[in-house]
XYZ file of C-alpha atoms in Angstrom:
123
model
C -4.307 -40.537 44.547
C -5.545 -37.244 43.032
C -8.754 -35.517 44.126
C -11.966 -36.705 42.491
C -13.510 -33.737 40.752
C -16.879 -33.882 39.117
C -15.971 -34.519 35.438
C -19.314 -35.481 33.725
C -23.005 -35.314 34.435
C -25.623 -37.447 32.555
C -29.153 -36.126 32.358
C -31.709 -38.869 31.451
C -34.142 -38.121 28.617
C -36.795 -40.099 26.688
C -35.761 -37.973 23.774
C -32.098 -36.843 24.018
C -32.268 -34.735 20.873
C -35.229 -32.669 22.220
C -33.640 -32.413 25.675
C -30.312 -31.144 24.238
C -32.267 -28.453 22.230
C -33.976 -27.354 25.537
C -30.686 -26.924 27.375
C -28.936 -25.292 24.472
C -31.724 -22.766 23.997
C -32.302 -22.164 27.700
C -28.753 -22.144 29.110
C -26.685 -21.457 25.885
C -24.877 -24.714 26.262
C -22.866 -25.953 23.304
C -24.207 -29.322 22.092
C -22.156 -32.067 20.357
C -23.648 -35.104 18.848
C -21.689 -38.413 18.674
C -23.231 -40.463 15.828
C -21.369 -43.687 16.861
C -23.300 -43.773 20.163
C -26.216 -41.506 19.230
C -25.273 -39.595 22.312
C -25.741 -35.800 22.769
C -23.034 -34.201 24.840
C -23.008 -30.702 26.300
C -20.470 -28.191 27.300
C -21.427 -25.901 30.247
C -18.265 -24.044 30.749
C -16.647 -23.251 33.109
C -18.289 -26.319 34.887
C -18.095 -29.905 33.987
C -19.779 -31.103 30.727
C -22.019 -34.079 30.293
C -24.503 -35.727 28.086
C -28.170 -36.673 27.602
C -28.520 -40.452 28.114
C -31.564 -42.254 26.637
C -33.957 -43.611 29.153
C -34.131 -47.411 28.621
C -35.549 -50.147 30.663
C -32.904 -52.288 32.265
C -29.956 -50.017 31.306
C -27.326 -49.265 33.940
C -27.480 -45.603 33.208
C -30.453 -43.595 31.991
C -32.748 -44.096 34.918
C -35.765 -41.743 34.621
C -35.529 -38.571 36.850
C -32.065 -39.602 38.136
C -29.167 -37.501 36.771
C -25.829 -39.287 37.202
C -22.816 -37.448 38.455
C -19.384 -38.777 37.365
C -16.249 -38.322 39.637
C -12.850 -38.487 38.006
C -10.337 -40.955 39.373
C -6.970 -42.491 38.342
C -7.919 -45.920 39.653
C -11.504 -47.092 39.518
C -10.930 -50.500 41.349
C -9.088 -48.764 44.209
C -11.820 -46.127 44.572
C -14.531 -48.803 44.498
C -12.745 -50.567 47.378
C -12.596 -47.367 49.297
C -16.290 -46.664 48.674
C -17.250 -50.143 49.872
C -14.953 -49.777 52.947
C -16.934 -46.614 53.759
C -20.347 -48.064 53.428
C -21.095 -47.662 49.736
C -21.966 -50.424 47.228
C -20.820 -51.206 43.676
C -23.705 -51.341 41.260
C -21.683 -51.785 38.050
C -18.017 -52.594 38.105
C -15.308 -51.100 35.818
C -16.773 -50.995 32.365
C -15.045 -49.835 29.104
C -16.403 -46.997 26.973
C -14.836 -47.839 23.595
C -12.117 -45.380 22.527
C -12.975 -43.097 25.571
C -12.254 -44.574 28.967
C -13.855 -46.528 31.797
C -16.671 -46.025 34.258
C -18.236 -47.741 37.245
C -21.469 -46.975 39.082
C -21.872 -47.151 42.890
C -24.404 -46.117 45.561
C -23.428 -44.064 48.604
C -24.741 -45.061 52.070
C -27.805 -42.922 51.457
C -28.741 -44.844 48.197
C -27.751 -42.151 45.726
C -26.375 -43.552 42.425
C -23.106 -41.936 41.427
C -20.358 -42.895 38.953
C -16.560 -42.965 38.623
C -14.687 -42.193 35.340
C -11.160 -42.611 34.034
C -10.197 -41.322 30.651
C -8.448 -43.643 28.251
C -5.846 -40.970 27.488
C -4.946 -38.956 30.574
C -4.084 -35.277 29.820
């Protein structure tokens, strides 16, 4: 299994458009808007990119004041098994992001929420 680099970071925002403007103007990040999801993505080269996820009650992502870090993996199920064997817990199992890939959310033994990601089309 390959290493698990940080591949995506989600920053929760009540108003993702406003948040994306703040980061673009403050840090010179390039912002991309995906109309199909109403999702604002950022590029923060040379580091990983990410997005601004809308804060919504009951959503599995977008918890207020809790950025979510995604680790890349080739096999989400195997990694969730390894996480649980080492004291972590699955919060949301493998879930498809249409036309993009899959993600899962887990907590580490300290209670931090983190995520896994596999791209639909590996490069």
